[in-house]
PDB file of C-alpha atoms in Angstrom:
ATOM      1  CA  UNK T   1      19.975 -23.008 -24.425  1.00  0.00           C
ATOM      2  CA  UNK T   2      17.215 -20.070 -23.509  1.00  0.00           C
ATOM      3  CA  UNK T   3      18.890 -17.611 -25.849  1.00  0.00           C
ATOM      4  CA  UNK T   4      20.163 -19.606 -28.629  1.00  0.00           C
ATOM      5  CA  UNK T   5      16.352 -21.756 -29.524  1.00  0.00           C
ATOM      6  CA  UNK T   6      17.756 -22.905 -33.167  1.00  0.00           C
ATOM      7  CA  UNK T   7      16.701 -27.007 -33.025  1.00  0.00           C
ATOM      8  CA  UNK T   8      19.313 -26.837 -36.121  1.00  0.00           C
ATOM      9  CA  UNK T   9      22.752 -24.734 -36.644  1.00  0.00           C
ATOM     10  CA  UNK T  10      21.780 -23.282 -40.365  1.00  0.00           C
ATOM     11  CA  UNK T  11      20.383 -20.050 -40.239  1.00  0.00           C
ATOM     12  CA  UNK T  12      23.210 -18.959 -38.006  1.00  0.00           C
ATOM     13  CA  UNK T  13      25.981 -20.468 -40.370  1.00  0.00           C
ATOM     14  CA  UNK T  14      24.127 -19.030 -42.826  1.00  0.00           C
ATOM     15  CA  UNK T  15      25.724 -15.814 -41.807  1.00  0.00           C
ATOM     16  CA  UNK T  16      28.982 -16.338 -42.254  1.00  0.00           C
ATOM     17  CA  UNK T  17      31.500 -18.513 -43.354  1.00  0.00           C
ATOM     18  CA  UNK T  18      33.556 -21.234 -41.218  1.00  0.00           C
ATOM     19  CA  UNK T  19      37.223 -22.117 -41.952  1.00  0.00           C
ATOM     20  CA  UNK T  20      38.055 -25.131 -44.401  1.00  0.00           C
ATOM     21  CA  UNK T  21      38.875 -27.151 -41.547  1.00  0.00           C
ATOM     22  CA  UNK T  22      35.391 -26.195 -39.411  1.00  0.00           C
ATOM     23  CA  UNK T  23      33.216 -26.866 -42.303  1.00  0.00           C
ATOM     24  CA  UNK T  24      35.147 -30.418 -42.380  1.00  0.00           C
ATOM     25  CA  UNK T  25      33.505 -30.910 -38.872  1.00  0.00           C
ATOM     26  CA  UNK T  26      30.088 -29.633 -38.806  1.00  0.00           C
ATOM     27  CA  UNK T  27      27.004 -29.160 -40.437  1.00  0.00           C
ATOM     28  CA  UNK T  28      23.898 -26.760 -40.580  1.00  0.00           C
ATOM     29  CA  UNK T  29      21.998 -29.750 -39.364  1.00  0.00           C
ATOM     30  CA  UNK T  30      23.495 -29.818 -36.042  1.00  0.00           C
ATOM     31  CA  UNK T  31      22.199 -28.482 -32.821  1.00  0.00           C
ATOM     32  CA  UNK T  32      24.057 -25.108 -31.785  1.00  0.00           C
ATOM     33  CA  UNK T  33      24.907 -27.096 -28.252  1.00  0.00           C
ATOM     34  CA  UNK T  34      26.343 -29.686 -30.858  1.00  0.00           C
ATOM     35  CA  UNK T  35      28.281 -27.623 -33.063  1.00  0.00           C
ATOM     36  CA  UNK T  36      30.046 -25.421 -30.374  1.00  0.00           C
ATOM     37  CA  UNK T  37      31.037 -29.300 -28.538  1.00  0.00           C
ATOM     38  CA  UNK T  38      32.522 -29.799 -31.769  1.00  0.00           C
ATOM     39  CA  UNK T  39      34.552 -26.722 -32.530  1.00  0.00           C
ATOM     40  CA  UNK T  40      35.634 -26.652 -28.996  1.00  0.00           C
ATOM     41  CA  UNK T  41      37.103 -29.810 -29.208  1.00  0.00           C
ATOM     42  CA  UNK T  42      39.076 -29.112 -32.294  1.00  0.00           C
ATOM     43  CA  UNK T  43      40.139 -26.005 -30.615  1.00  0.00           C
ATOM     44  CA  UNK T  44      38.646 -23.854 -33.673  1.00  0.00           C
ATOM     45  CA  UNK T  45      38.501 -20.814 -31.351  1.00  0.00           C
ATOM     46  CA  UNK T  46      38.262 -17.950 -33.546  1.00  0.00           C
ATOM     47  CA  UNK T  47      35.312 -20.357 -35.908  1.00  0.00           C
ATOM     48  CA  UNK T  48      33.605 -21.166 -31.778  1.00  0.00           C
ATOM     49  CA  UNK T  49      33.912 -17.037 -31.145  1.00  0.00           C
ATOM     50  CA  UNK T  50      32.116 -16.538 -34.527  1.00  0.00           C
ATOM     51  CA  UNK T  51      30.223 -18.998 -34.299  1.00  0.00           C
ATOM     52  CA  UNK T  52      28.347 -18.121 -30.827  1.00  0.00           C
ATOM     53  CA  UNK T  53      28.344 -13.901 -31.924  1.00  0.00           C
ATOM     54  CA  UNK T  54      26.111 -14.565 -34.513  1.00  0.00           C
ATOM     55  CA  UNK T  55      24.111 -17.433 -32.415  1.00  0.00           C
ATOM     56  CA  UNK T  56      23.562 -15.103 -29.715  1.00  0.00           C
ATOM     57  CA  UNK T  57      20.790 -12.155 -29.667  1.00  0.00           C
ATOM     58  CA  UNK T  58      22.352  -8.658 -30.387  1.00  0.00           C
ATOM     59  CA  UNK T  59      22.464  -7.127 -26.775  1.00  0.00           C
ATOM     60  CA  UNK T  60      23.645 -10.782 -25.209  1.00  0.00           C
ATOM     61  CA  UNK T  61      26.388 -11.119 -27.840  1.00  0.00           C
ATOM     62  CA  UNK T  62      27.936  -7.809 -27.046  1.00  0.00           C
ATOM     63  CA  UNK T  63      27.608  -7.863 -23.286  1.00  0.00           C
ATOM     64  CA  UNK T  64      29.545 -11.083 -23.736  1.00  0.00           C
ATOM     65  CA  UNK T  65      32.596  -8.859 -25.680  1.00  0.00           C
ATOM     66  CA  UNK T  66      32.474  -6.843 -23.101  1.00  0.00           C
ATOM     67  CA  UNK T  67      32.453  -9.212 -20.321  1.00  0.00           C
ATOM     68  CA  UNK T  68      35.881 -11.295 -22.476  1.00  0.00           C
ATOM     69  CA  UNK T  69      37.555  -7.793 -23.261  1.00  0.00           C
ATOM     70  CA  UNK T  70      37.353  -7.170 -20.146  1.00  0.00           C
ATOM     71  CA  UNK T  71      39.308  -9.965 -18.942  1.00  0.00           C
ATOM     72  CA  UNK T  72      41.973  -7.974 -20.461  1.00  0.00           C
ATOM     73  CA  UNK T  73      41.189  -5.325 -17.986  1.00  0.00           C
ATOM     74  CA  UNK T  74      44.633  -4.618 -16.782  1.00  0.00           C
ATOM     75  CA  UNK T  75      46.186  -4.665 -20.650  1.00  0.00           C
ATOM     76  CA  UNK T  76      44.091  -2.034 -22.177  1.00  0.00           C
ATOM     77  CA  UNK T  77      44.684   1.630 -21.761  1.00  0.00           C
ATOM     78  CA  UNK T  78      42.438   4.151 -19.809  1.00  0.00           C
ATOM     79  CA  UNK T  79      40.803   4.993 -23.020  1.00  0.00           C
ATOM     80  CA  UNK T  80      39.742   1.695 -24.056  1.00  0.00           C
ATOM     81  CA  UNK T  81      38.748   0.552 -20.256  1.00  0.00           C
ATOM     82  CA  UNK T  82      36.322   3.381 -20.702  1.00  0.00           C
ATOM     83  CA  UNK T  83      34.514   2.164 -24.026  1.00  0.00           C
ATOM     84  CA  UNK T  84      34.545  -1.487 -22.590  1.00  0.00           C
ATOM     85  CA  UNK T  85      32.696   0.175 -19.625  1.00  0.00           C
ATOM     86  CA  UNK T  86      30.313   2.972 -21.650  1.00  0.00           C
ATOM     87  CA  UNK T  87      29.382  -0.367 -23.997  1.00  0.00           C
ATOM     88  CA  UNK T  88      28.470  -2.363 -21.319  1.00  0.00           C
ATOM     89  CA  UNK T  89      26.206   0.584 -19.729  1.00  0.00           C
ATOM     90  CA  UNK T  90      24.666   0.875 -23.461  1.00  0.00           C
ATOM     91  CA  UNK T  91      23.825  -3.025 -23.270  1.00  0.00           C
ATOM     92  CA  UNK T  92      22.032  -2.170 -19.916  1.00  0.00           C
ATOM     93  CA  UNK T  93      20.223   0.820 -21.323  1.00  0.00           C
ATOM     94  CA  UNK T  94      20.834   0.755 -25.003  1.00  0.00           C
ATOM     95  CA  UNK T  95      20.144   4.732 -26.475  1.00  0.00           C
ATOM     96  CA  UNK T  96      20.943   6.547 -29.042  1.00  0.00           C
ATOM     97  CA  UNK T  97      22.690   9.417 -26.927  1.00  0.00           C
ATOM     98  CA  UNK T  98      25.296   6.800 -25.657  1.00  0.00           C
ATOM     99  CA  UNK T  99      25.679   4.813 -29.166  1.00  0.00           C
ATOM    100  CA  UNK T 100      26.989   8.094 -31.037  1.00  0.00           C
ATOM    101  CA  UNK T 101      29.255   8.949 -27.839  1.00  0.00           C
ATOM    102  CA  UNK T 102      30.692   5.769 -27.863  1.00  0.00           C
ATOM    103  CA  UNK T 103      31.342   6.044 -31.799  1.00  0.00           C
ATOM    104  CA  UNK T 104      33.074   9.233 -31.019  1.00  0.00           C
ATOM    105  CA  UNK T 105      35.537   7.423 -28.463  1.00  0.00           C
ATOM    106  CA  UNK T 106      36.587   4.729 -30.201  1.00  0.00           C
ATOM    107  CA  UNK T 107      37.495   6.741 -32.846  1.00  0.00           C
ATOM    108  CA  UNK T 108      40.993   7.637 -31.807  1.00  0.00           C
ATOM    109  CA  UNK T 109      41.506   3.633 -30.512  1.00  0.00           C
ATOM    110  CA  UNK T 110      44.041   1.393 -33.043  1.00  0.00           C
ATOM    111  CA  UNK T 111      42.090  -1.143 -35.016  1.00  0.00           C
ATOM    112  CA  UNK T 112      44.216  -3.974 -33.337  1.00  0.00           C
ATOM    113  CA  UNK T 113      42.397  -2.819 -29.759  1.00  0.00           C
ATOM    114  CA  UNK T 114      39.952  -5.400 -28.619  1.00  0.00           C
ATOM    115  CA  UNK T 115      37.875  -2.213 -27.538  1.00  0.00           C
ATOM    116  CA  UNK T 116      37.377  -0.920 -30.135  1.00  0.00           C
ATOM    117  CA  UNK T 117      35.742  -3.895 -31.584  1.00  0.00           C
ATOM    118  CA  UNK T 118      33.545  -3.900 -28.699  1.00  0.00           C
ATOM    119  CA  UNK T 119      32.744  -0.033 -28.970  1.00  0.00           C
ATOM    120  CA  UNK T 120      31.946  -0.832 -32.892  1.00  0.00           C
ATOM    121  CA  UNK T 121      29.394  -3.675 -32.377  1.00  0.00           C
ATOM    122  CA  UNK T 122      27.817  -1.267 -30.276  1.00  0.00           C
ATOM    123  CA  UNK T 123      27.590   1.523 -33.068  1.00  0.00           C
ATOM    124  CA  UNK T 124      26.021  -1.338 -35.667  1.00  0.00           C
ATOM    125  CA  UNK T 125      24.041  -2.683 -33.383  1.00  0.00           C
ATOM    126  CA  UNK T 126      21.070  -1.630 -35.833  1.00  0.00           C
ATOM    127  CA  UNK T 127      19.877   0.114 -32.822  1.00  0.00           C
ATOM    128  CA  UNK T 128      20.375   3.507 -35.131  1.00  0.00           C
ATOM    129  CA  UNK T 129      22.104   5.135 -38.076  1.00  0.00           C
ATOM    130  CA  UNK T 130      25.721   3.965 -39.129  1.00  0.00           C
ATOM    131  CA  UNK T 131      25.863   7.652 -41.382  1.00  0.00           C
ATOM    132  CA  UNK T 132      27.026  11.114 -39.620  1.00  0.00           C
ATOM    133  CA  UNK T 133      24.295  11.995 -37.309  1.00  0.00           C
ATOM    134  CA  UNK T 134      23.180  14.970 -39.597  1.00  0.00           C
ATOM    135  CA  UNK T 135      23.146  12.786 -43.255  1.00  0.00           C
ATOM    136  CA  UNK T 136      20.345  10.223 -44.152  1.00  0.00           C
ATOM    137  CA  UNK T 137      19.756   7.239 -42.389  1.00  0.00           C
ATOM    138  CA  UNK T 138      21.878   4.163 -43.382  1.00  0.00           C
ATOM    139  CA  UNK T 139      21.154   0.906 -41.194  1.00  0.00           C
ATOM    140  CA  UNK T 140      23.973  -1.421 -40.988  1.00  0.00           C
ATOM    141  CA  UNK T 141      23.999  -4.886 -42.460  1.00  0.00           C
ATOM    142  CA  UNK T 142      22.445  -7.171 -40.522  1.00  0.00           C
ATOM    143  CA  UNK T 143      24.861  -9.473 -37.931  1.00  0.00           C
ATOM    144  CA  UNK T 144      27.137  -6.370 -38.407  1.00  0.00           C
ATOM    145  CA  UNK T 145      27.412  -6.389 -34.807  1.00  0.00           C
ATOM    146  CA  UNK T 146      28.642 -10.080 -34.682  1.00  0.00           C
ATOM    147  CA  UNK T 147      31.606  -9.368 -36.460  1.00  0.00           C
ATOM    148  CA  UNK T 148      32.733  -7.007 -34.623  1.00  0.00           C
ATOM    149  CA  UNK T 149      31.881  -8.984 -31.831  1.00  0.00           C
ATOM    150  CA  UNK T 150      33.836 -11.844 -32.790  1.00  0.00           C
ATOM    151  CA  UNK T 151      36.857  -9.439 -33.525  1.00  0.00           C
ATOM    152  CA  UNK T 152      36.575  -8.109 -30.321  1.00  0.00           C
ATOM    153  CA  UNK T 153      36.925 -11.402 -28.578  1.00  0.00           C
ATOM    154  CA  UNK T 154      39.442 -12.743 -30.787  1.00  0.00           C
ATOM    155  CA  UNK T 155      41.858  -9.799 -31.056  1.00  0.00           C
ATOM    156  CA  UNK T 156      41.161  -9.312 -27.011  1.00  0.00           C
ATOM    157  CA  UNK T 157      42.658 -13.625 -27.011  1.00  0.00           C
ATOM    158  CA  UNK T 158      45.797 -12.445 -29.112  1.00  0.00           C
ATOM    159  CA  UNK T 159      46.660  -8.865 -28.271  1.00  0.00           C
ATOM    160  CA  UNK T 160      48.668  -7.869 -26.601  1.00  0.00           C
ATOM    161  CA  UNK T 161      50.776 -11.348 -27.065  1.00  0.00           C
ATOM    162  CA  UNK T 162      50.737 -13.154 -24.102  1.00  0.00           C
ATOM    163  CA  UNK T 163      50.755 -16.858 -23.294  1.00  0.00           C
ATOM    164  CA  UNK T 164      47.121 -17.340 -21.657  1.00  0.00           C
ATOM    165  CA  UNK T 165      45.315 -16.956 -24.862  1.00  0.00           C
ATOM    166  CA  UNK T 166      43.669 -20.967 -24.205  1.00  0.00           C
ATOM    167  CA  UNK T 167      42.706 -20.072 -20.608  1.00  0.00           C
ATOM    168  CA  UNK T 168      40.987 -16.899 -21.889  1.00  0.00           C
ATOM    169  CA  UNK T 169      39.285 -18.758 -24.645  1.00  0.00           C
ATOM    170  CA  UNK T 170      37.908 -21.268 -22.261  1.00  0.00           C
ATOM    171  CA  UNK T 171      36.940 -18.570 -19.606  1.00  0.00           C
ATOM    172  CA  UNK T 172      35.222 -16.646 -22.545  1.00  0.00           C
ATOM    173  CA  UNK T 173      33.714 -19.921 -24.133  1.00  0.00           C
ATOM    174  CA  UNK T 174      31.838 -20.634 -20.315  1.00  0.00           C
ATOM    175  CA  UNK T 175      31.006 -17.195 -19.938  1.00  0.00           C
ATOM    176  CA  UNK T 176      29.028 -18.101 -23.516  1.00  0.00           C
ATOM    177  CA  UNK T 177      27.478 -20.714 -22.615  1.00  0.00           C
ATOM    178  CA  UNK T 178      26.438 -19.334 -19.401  1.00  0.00           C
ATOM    179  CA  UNK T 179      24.440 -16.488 -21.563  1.00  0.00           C
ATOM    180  CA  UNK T 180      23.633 -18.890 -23.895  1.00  0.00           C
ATOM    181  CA  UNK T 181      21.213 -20.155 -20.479  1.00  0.00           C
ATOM    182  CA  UNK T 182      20.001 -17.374 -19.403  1.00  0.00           C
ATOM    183  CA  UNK T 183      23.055 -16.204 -17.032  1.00  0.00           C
ATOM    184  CA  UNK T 184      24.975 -13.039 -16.717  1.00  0.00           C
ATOM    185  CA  UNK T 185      27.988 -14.383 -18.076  1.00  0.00           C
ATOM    186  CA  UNK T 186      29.406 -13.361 -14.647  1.00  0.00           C
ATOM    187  CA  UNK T 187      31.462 -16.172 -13.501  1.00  0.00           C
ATOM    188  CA  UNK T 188      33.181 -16.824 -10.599  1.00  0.00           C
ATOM    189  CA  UNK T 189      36.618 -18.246 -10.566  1.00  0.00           C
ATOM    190  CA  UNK T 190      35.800 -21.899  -9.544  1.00  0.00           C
ATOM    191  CA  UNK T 191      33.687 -21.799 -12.251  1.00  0.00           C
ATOM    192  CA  UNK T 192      35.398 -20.659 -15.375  1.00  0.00           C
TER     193      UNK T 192
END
């Protein structure tokens, strides 16, 4: 995997923590390819979505959240369609112009909307400050932007309910991998 060069899994599970069940499973000294075959299999979808957000580099992880969220496309309002789109754009051309405008539309957004998520992992993409443009510079924790990431993709899988939430995963989970090479995540049907 171009993007994801680890020849073991530990620094990236160093970042965060797996469920009970994961840990069970795998261990740090497993390839990425290795442990995302394994979590997969168990079906461990929201350990696999953390799992790859923090594997991934920054700007690949969140085009990928926008790329799932928008599989959603037709269940998220106007509003959040928008910051799916304007976060995507950023991931093309990241600047600071378009980070703060996307912090300013996402405020209004529910924290259950998948965008939202997607707009935030923008904002702490330690691409700038995380304080009010006019106060001193705070950087955001580093992997911020996974988490959100991985909440984008998860909440985008459960919210609204709806009964293709394994389809999803497993369209998202190629989309990954296909990143994870090198691609644009950009499948077509026949192959997700």
């Amino acid at each position: 995997m171009k993007k994801i060069p680890y020849q073991d899994s530990k620094k990236i599970l160093s970042y965060f923590d797996l469920s009970d069940e994961a840990k069970e499973l795998v261990s740090d000294a497993l390839p990425p390819i290795e442990v995302i075959q394994v979590l997969q299999k168990a079906a461990l979808n929201i350990d696999l979505t953390t799992f790859i957000a923090h594997a991934l580099p920054m700007r690949e992880s969140i085009w990928w959240a926008t790329l799932a969220t928008g599989l959603r496309h037709d269940d998220l309002t106007q509003a959040e369609n928008s910051v799916v789109a304007a976060s995507a754009n950023w991931v093309k051309q990241p600047n600071e112009a378009m980070r703060r405008e996307i912090e300013k539309s996402i405020v209004p957004l529910a924290n259950e909307s998948a965008a939202k998520w997607v707009g935030q992992a923008v904002f702490w993409s330690g691409q700038g400050s995380i304080a009010p443009a006019e106060n001193p510079v705070v950087m955001p924790a580093d992997f911020l932007h996974a988490k959100a990431v991985a909440g984008a993709i998860n909440t985008a899988a459960a919210l609204p309910e709806w009964s293709g939430y394994k389809g999803y995963y497993k369209k998202v989970f190629n989309m990954a991998l296909d990143i994870a090479d090198g691609g644009s995540g950009k499948l077509t049907e026949e192959a997700s």
